[in-house]
Short mmCIF file of C-alpha atoms in Angstrom, two decimals:
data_model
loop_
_atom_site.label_atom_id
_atom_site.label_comp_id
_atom_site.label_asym_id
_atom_site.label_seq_id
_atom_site.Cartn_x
_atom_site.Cartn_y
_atom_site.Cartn_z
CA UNK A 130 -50.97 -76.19 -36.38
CA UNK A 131 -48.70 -75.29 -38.67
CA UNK A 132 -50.76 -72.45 -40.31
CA UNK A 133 -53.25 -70.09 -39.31
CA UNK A 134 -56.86 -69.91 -40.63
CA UNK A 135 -56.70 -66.77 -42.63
CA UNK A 136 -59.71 -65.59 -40.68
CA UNK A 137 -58.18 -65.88 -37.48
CA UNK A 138 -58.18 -62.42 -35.65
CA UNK A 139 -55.63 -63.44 -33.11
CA UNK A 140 -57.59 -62.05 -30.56
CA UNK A 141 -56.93 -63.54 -26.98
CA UNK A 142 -53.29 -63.49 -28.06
CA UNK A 143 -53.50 -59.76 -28.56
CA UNK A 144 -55.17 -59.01 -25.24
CA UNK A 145 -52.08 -60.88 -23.34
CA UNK A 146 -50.46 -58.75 -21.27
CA UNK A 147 -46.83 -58.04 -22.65
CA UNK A 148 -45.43 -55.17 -20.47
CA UNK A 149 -41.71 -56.14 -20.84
CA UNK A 150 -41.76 -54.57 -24.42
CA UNK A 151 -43.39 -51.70 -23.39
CA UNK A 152 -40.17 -50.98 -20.92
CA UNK A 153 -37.73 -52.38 -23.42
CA UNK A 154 -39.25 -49.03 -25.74
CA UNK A 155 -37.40 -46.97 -23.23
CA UNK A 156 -34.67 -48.53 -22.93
CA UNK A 157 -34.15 -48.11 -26.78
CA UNK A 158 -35.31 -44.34 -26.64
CA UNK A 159 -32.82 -43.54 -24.02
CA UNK A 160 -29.62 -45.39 -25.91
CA UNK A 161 -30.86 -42.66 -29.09
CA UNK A 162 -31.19 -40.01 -26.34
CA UNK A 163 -27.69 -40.62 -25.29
CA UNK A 164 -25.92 -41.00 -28.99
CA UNK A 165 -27.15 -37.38 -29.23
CA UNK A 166 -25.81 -36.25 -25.70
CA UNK A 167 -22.69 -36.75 -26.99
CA UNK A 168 -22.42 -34.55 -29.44
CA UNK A 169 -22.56 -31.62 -26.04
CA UNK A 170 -19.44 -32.80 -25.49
CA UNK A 171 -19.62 -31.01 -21.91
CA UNK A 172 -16.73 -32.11 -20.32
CA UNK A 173 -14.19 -30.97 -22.87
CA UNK A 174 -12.96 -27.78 -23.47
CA UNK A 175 -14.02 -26.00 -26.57
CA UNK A 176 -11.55 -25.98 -29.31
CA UNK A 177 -9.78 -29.44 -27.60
CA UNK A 178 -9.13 -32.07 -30.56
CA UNK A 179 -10.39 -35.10 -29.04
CA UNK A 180 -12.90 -35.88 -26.12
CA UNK A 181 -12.11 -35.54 -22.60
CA UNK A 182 -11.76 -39.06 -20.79
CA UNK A 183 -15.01 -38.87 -19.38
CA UNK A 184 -16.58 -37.69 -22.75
CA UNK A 185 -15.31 -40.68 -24.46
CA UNK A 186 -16.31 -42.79 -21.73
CA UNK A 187 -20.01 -41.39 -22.24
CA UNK A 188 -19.30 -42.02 -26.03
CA UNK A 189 -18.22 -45.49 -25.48
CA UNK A 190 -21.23 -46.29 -23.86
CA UNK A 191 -23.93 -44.64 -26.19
CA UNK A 192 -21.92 -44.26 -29.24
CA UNK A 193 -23.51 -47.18 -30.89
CA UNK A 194 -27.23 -45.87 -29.55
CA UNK A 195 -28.80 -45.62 -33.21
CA UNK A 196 -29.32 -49.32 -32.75
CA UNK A 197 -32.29 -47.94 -31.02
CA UNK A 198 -34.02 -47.25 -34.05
CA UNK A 199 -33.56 -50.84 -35.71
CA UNK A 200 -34.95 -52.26 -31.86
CA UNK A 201 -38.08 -50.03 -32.62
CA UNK A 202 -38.63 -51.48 -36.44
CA UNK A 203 -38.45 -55.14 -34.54
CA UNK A 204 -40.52 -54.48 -32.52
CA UNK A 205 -42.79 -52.14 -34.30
CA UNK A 206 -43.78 -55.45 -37.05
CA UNK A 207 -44.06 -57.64 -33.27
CA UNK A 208 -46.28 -55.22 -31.63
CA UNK A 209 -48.56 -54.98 -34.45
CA UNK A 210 -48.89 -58.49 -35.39
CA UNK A 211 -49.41 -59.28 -32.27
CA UNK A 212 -52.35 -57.49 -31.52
CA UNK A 213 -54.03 -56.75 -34.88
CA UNK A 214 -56.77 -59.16 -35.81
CA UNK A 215 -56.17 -60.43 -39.86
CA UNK A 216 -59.92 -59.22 -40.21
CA UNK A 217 -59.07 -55.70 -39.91
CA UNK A 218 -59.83 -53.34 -42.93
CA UNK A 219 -56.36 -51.71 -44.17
CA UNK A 220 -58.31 -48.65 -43.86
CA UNK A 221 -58.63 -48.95 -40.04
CA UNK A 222 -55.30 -50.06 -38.96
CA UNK A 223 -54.00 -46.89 -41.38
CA UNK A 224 -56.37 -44.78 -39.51
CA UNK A 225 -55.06 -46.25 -36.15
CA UNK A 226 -52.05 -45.58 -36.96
CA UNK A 227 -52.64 -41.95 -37.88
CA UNK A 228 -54.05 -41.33 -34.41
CA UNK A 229 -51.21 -43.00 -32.68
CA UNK A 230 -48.34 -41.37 -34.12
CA UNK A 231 -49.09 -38.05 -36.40
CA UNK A 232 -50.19 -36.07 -33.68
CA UNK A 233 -47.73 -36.23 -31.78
CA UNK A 234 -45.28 -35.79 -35.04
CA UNK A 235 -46.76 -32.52 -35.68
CA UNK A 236 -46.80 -31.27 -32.39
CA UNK A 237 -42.83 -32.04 -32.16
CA UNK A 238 -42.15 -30.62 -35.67
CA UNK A 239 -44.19 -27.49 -35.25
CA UNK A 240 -41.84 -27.48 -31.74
CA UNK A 241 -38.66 -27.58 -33.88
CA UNK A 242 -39.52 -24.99 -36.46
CA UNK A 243 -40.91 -22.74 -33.73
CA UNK A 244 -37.58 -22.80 -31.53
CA UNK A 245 -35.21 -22.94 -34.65
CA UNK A 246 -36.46 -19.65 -35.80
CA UNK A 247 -36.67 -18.00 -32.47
CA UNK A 248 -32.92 -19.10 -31.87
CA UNK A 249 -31.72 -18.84 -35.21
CA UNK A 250 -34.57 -16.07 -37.09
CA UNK A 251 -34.58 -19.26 -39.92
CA UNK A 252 -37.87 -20.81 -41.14
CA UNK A 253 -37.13 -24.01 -43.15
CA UNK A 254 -37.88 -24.41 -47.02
CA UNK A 255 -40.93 -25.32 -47.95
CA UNK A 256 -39.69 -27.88 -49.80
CA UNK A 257 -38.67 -29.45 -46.70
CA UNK A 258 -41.61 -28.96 -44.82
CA UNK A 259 -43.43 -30.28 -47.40
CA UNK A 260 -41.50 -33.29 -47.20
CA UNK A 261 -41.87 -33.64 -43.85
CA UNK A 262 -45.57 -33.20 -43.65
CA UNK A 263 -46.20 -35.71 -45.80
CA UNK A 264 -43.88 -38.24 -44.24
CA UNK A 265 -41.42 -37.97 -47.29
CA UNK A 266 -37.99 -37.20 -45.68
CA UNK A 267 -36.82 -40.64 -45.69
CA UNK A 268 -37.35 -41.03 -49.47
CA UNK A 269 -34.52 -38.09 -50.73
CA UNK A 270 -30.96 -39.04 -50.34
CA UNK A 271 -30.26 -35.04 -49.39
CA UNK A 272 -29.63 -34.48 -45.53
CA UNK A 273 -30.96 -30.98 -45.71
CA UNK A 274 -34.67 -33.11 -46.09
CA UNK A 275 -33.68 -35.88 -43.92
CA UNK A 276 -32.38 -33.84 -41.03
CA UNK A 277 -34.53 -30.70 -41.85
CA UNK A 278 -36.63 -30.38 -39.06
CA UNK A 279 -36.38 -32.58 -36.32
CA UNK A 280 -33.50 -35.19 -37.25
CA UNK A 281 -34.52 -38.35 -35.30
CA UNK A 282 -38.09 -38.10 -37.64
CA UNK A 283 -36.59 -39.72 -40.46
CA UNK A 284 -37.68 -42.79 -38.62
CA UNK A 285 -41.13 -41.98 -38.82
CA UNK A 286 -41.21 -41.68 -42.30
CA UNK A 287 -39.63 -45.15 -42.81
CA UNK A 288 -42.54 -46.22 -40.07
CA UNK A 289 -45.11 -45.05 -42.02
CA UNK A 290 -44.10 -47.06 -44.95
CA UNK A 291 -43.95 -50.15 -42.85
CA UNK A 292 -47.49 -49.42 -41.73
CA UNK A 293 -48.56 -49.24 -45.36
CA UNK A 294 -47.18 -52.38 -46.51
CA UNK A 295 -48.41 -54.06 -43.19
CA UNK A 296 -51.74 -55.10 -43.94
CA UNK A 297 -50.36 -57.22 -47.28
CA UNK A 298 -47.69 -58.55 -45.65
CA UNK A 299 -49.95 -59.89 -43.01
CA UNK A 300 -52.06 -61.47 -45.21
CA UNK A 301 -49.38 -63.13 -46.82
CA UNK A 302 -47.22 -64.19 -44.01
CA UNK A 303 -49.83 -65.30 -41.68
CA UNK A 304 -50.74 -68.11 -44.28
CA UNK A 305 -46.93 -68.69 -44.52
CA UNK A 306 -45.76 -72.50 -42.92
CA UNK A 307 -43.92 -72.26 -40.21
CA UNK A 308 -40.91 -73.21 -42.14
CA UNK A 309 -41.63 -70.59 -44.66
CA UNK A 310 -41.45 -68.23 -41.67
CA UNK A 311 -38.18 -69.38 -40.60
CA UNK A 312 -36.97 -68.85 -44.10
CA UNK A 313 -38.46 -65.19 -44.71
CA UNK A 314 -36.83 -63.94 -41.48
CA UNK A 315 -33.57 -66.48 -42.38
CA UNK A 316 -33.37 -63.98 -45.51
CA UNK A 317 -34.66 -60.71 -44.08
CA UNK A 318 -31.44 -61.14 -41.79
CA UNK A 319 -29.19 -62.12 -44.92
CA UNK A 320 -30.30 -58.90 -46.77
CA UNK A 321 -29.76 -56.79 -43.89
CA UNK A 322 -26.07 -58.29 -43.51
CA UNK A 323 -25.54 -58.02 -47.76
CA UNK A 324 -27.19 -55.11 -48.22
CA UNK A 325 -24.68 -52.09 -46.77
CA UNK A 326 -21.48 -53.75 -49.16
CA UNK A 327 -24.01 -54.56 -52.33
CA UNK A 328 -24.88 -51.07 -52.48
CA UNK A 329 -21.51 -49.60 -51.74
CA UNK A 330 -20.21 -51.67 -54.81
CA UNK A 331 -23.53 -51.01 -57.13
CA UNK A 332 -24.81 -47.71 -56.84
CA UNK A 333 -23.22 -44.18 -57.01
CA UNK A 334 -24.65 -40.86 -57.53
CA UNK A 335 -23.36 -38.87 -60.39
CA UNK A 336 -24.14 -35.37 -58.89
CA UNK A 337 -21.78 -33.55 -56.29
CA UNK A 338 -22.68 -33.79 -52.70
CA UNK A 339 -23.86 -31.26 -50.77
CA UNK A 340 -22.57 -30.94 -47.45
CA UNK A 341 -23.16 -33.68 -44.91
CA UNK A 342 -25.00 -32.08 -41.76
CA UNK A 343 -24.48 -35.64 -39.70
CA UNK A 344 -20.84 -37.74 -39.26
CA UNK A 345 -19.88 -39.60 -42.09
CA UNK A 346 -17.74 -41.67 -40.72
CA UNK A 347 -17.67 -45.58 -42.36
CA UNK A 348 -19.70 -44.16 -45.10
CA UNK A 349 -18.11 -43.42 -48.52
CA UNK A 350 -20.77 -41.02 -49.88
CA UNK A 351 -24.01 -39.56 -47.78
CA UNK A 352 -25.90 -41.51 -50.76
CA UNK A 353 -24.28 -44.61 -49.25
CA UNK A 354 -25.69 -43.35 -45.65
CA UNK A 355 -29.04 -43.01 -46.99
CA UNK A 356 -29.33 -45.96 -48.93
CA UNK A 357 -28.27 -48.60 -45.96
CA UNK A 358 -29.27 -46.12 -42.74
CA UNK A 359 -32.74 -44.31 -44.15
CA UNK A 360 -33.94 -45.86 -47.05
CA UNK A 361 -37.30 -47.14 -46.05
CA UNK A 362 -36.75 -50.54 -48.35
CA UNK A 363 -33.64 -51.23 -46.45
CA UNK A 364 -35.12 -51.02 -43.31
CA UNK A 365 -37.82 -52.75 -43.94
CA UNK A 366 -36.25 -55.89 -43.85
CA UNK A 367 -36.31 -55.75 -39.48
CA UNK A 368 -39.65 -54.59 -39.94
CA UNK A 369 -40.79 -57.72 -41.42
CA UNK A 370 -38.35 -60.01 -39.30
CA UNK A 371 -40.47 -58.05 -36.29
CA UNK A 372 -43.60 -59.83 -38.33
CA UNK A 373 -41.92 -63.30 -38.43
CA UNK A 374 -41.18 -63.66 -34.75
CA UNK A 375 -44.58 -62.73 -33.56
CA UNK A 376 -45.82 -65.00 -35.81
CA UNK A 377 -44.09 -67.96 -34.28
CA UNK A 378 -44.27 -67.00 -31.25
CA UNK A 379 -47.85 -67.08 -31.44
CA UNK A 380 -48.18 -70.30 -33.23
CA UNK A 381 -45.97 -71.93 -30.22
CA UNK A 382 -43.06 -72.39 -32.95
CA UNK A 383 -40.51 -69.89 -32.02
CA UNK A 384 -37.34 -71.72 -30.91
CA UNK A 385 -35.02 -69.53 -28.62
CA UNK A 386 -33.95 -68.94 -25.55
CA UNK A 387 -35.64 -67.58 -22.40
CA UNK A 388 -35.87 -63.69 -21.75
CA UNK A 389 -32.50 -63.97 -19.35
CA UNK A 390 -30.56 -65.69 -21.59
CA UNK A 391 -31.84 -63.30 -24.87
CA UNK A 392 -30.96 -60.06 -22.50
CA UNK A 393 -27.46 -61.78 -21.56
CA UNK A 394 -26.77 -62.08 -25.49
CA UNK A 395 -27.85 -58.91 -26.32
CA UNK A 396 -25.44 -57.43 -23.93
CA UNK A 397 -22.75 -59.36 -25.69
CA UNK A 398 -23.66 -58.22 -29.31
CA UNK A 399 -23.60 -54.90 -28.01
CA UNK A 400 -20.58 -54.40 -27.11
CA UNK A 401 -19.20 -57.08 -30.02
CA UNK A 402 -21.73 -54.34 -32.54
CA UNK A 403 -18.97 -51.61 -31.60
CA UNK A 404 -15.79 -53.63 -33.68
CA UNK A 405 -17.99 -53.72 -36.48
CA UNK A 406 -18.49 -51.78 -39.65
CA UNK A 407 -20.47 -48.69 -39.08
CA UNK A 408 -22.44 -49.68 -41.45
CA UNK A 409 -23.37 -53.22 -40.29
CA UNK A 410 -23.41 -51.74 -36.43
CA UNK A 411 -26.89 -49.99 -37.42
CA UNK A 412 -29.20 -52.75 -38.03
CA UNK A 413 -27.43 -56.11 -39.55
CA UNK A 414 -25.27 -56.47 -35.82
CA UNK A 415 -27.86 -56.27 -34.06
CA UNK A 416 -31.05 -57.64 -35.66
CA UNK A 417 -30.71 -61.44 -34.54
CA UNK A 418 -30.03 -60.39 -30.43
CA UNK A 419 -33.21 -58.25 -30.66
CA UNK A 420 -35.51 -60.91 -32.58
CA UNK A 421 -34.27 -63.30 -29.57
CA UNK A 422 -34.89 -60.44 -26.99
CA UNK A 423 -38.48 -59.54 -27.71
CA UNK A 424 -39.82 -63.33 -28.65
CA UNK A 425 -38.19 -64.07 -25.15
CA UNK A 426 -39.66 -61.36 -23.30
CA UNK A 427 -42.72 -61.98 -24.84
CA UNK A 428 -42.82 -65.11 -23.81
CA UNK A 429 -42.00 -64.61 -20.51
CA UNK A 430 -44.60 -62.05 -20.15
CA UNK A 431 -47.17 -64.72 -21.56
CA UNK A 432 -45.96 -66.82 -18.51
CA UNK A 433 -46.24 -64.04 -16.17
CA UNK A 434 -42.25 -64.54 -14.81
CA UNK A 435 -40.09 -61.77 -13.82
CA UNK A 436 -38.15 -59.32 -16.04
CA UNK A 437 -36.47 -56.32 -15.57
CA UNK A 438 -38.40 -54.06 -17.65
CA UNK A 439 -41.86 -55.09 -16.86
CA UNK A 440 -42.33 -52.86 -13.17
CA UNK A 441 -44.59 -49.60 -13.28
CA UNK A 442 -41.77 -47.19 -13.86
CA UNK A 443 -40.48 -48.90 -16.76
CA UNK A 444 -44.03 -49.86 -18.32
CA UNK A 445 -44.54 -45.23 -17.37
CA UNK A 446 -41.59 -44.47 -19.10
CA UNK A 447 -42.31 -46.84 -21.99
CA UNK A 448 -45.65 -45.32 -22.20
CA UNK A 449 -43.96 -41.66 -22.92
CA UNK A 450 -40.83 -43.25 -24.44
CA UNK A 451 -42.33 -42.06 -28.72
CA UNK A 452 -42.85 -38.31 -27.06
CA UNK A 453 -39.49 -38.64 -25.51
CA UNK A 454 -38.28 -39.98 -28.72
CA UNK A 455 -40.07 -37.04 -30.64
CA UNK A 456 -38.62 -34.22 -28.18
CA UNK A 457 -35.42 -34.53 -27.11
CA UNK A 458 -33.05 -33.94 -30.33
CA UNK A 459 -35.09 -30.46 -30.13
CA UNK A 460 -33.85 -29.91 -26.50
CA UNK A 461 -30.64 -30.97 -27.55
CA UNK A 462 -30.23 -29.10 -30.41
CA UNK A 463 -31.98 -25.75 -29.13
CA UNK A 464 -28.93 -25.90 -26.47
CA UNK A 465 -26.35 -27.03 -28.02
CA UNK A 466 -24.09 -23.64 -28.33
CA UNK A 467 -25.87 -22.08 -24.96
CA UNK A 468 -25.57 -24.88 -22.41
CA UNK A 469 -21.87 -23.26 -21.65
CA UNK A 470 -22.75 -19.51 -21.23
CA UNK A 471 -26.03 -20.42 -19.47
CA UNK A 472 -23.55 -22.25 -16.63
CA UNK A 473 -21.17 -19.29 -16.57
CA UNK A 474 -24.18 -16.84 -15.83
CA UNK A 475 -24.94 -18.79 -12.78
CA UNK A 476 -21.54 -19.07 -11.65
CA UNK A 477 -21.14 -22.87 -12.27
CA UNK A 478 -18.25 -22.31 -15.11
CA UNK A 479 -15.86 -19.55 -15.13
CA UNK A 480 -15.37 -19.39 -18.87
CA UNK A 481 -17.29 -20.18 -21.79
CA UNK A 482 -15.10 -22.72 -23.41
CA UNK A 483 -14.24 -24.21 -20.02
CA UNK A 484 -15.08 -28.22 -19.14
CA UNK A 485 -17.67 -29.99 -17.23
CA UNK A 486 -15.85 -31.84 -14.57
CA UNK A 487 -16.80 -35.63 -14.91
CA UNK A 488 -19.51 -35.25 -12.59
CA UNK A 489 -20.95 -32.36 -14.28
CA UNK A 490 -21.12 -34.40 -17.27
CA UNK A 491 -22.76 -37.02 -15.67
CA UNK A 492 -25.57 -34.91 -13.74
CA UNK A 493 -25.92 -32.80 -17.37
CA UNK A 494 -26.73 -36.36 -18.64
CA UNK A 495 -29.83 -36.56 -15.90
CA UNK A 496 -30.41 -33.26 -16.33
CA UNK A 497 -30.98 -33.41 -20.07
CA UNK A 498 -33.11 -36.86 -19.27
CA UNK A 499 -35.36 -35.30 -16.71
CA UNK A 500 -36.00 -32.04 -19.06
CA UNK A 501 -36.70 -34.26 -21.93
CA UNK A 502 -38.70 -36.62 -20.01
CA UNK A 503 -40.85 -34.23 -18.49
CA UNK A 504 -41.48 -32.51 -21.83
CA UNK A 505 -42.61 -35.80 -23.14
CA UNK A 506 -44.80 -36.73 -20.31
CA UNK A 507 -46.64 -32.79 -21.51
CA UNK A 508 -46.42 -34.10 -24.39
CA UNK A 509 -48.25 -37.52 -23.97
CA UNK A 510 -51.07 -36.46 -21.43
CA UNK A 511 -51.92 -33.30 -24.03
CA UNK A 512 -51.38 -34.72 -27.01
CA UNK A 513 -51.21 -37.86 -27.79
CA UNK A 514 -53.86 -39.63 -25.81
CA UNK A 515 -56.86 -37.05 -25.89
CA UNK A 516 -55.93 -37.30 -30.20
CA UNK A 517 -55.76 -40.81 -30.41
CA UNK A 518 -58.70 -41.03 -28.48
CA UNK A 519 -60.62 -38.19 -30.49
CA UNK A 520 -59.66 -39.74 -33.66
CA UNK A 521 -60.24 -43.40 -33.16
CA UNK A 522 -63.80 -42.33 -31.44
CA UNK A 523 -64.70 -40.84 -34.91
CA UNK A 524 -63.61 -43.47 -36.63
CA UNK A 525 -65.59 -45.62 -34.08
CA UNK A 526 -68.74 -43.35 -35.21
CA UNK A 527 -67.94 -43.76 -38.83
CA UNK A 528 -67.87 -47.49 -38.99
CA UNK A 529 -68.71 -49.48 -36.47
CA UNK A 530 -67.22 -52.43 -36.03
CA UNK A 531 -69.17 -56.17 -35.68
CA UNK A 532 -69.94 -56.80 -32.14
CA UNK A 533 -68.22 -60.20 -32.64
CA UNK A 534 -64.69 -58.20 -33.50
CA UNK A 535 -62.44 -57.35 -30.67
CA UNK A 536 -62.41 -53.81 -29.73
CA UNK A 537 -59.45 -51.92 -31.16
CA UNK A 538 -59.08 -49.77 -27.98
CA UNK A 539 -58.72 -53.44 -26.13
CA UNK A 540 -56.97 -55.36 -28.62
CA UNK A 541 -55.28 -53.32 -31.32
CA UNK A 542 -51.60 -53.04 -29.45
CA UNK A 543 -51.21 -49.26 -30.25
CA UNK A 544 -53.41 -47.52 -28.56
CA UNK A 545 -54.15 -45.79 -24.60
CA UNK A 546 -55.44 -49.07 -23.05
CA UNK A 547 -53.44 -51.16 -24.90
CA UNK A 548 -50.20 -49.62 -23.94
CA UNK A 549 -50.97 -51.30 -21.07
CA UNK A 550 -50.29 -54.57 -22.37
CA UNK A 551 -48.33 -54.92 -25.34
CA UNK A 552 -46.77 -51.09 -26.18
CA UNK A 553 -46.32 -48.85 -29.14
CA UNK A 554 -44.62 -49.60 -32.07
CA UNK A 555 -43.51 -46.41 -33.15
CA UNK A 556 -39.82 -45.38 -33.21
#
């Protein structure tokens, strides 16, 4: 068919088993993980100009890791398209959502602000907690709200956006024709490519600058960052391409190659993403590889053939991959000027500013990994199942659903037993 019935709930497609994107979420988290390991920079001596060889070599490998994020929009509009019936009131996907995610926000926020003042003796404005509570951040082009708290939760605020618009674009795009479809995501992908030199050319802001708290490098102004790297509207664009591809995918139209071959091109564009733009590197390099690399993993999933990501470890660590996600700039951050006196206190460096030989660096990496990893697993088994579970049962008790309805706790691709099968969408 070329259409759906608009009162299809897509069920038996959302209870497939799809445990290849649930280990592609960690393989995302980790590439953001390692972007901000860099900025350590333990294997060069303090005060050195540029990176030591094996710094840059870290650097050369995760320097493009923000490409992360625009994997998790994909696949955040895939995930939940995938497994959300078209029947489902807006206010119980919202509520969902709520218990998936805000938890777990809070409890990695109240994490930052606790450490930052016990490190630093500085609480953060209320302004920009404010901001932050209400999932605001990514709507003011000033860094001091973007990067307030805990930096990598801009994301989230641009996610929660997505999940508001997603019950209308569903609605829409599910009656779309398939060749409709093609042409949404054909221009989702042109905007994405346009957008970063349209507003460069357009838009200005009037008003001095304060000063940048992230690299600026590529970027003319920080409103030009904002605009093309946070601004919800801009990003929604691999949200909704995210929407397309599990759309077609579960019509039986999606025309691309196998899970091997998407992986093999994805490789390709990632290392091709690095010549480009920095600009275009964060989503517009990158969005066509990962629409091809979750529809074919999908797939392959549906067919029950082999893929790298799809064994227990990888389905475990894309289970804790959002609390990883949520914790580790915190770690990172809360060490960042005592990693090097902490190592000369137990004898491993003899001076402060001294380097990490290369295989320092490279066990730090682990060591950072393991840290974070176990703080997310904490994080996961204490707060983010027990909440989604106590706040989707009360929901539950509030409004019951039809007994002919799938159950959201088997079929809505977001929560504890669905991880199982399709993943989170959260970035």
């Amino acid at each position: 068919m070329d259409r759906e019935s608009p009162g299809s709930s897509g069920s038996s497609q959302g209870r497939e088993t799809l445990p290849s994107l649930t280990g592609l979420r960690w393989v995302a988290a980790f590439l953001v993980f390692g972007l901000h390991f860099t900025a350590l920079q333990l294997g060069t001596p303090l005060g050195s100009p540029a990176p030591s060889a094996i710094d840059q070599g870290v650097l050369d490998v995760f320097g493009t890791g923000f490409i992360g994020v625009s994997f998790f929009f994909v696949l955040s509009g895939f995930v939940l398209t995938w497994s959300t019936p078209t029947d489902r009131p807006a206010l119980l996907f919202w509520r969902h959502r709520v218990a998936k995610v805000f938890p777990v926000y809070v409890a990695a926020s109240v994490l930052a602000v606790l450490l930052t003042f016990a490190s630093l003796d500085i609480w953060p404005s209320w302004r920009t907690a404010l901001a932050h509570a209400f999932l605001l951040q990514a709507w003011i082009p000033d860094q001091s709200y973007i990067f307030g708290l805990n930096p990598v939760m801009w994301s989230l605020s641009a996610e929660a956006f997505f999940y508001f618009c997603f019950p209308a674009l569903l609605v829409v795009l599910v009656r779309a024709s398939t060749r409709a479809l093609y042409v949404t995501g054909a221009a989702c992908v042109a905007l994405t490519l346009a957008g970063p030199t349209l507003v460069g050319r357009v838009f200005t802001l009037k008003t001095p600058e304060p000063t940048p708290i992230v690299p600026m490098e590529g970027y003319d102004s920080q409103f030009m960052l904002w605009f093309t790297e946070v601004f919800p509207l801009m990003r929604l664009t691999e949200f909704v391409v995210g929407i397309v591809v599990a759309l077609l995918v579960r019509r039986g139209a999606w025309r691309g190659p196998n899970a091997h071959v998407a992986l093999a091109i994805c490789v390709v564009a990632f290392v091709l993403n690095r010549e480009l733009p920095e600009p275009l590197q964060r989503a517009a390099g990158m969005l066509v590889p990962f629409a091809l690399l979750i529809a074919g993993m999908a797939n392959a999933d549906r067919e029950g053939r082999w893929t790298p990501f799809r064994g227990r470890i990888m389905v475990f660590l894309g289970k804790i991959s959002f609390c990883f996600y949520a914790v580790h700039m915190v770690l990172i951050l809360n060490t960042l000027g005592r990693i090097r006196p902490w190592l000369v206190d137990l004898g491993l460096l003899s001076r402060p500013d001294q380097a990490l030989p290369a295989w320092g660096v490279l066990v730090g990496l682990v060591v950072y990994a393991l840290v974070a990893g176990v703080a997310a697993w904490i994080l996961y088994r204490c707060v983010e199942v027990p909440m989604t579970r106590i706040i989707r049962g009360r929901a539950q008790t509030a409004k019951p659903e039809s007994s002919d309805r799938p159950d959201p706790e088997k079929s809505d691709g977001d929560g504890a037993d669905a991880d199982r099968r399709v993943g989170s969408s959260t970035a």
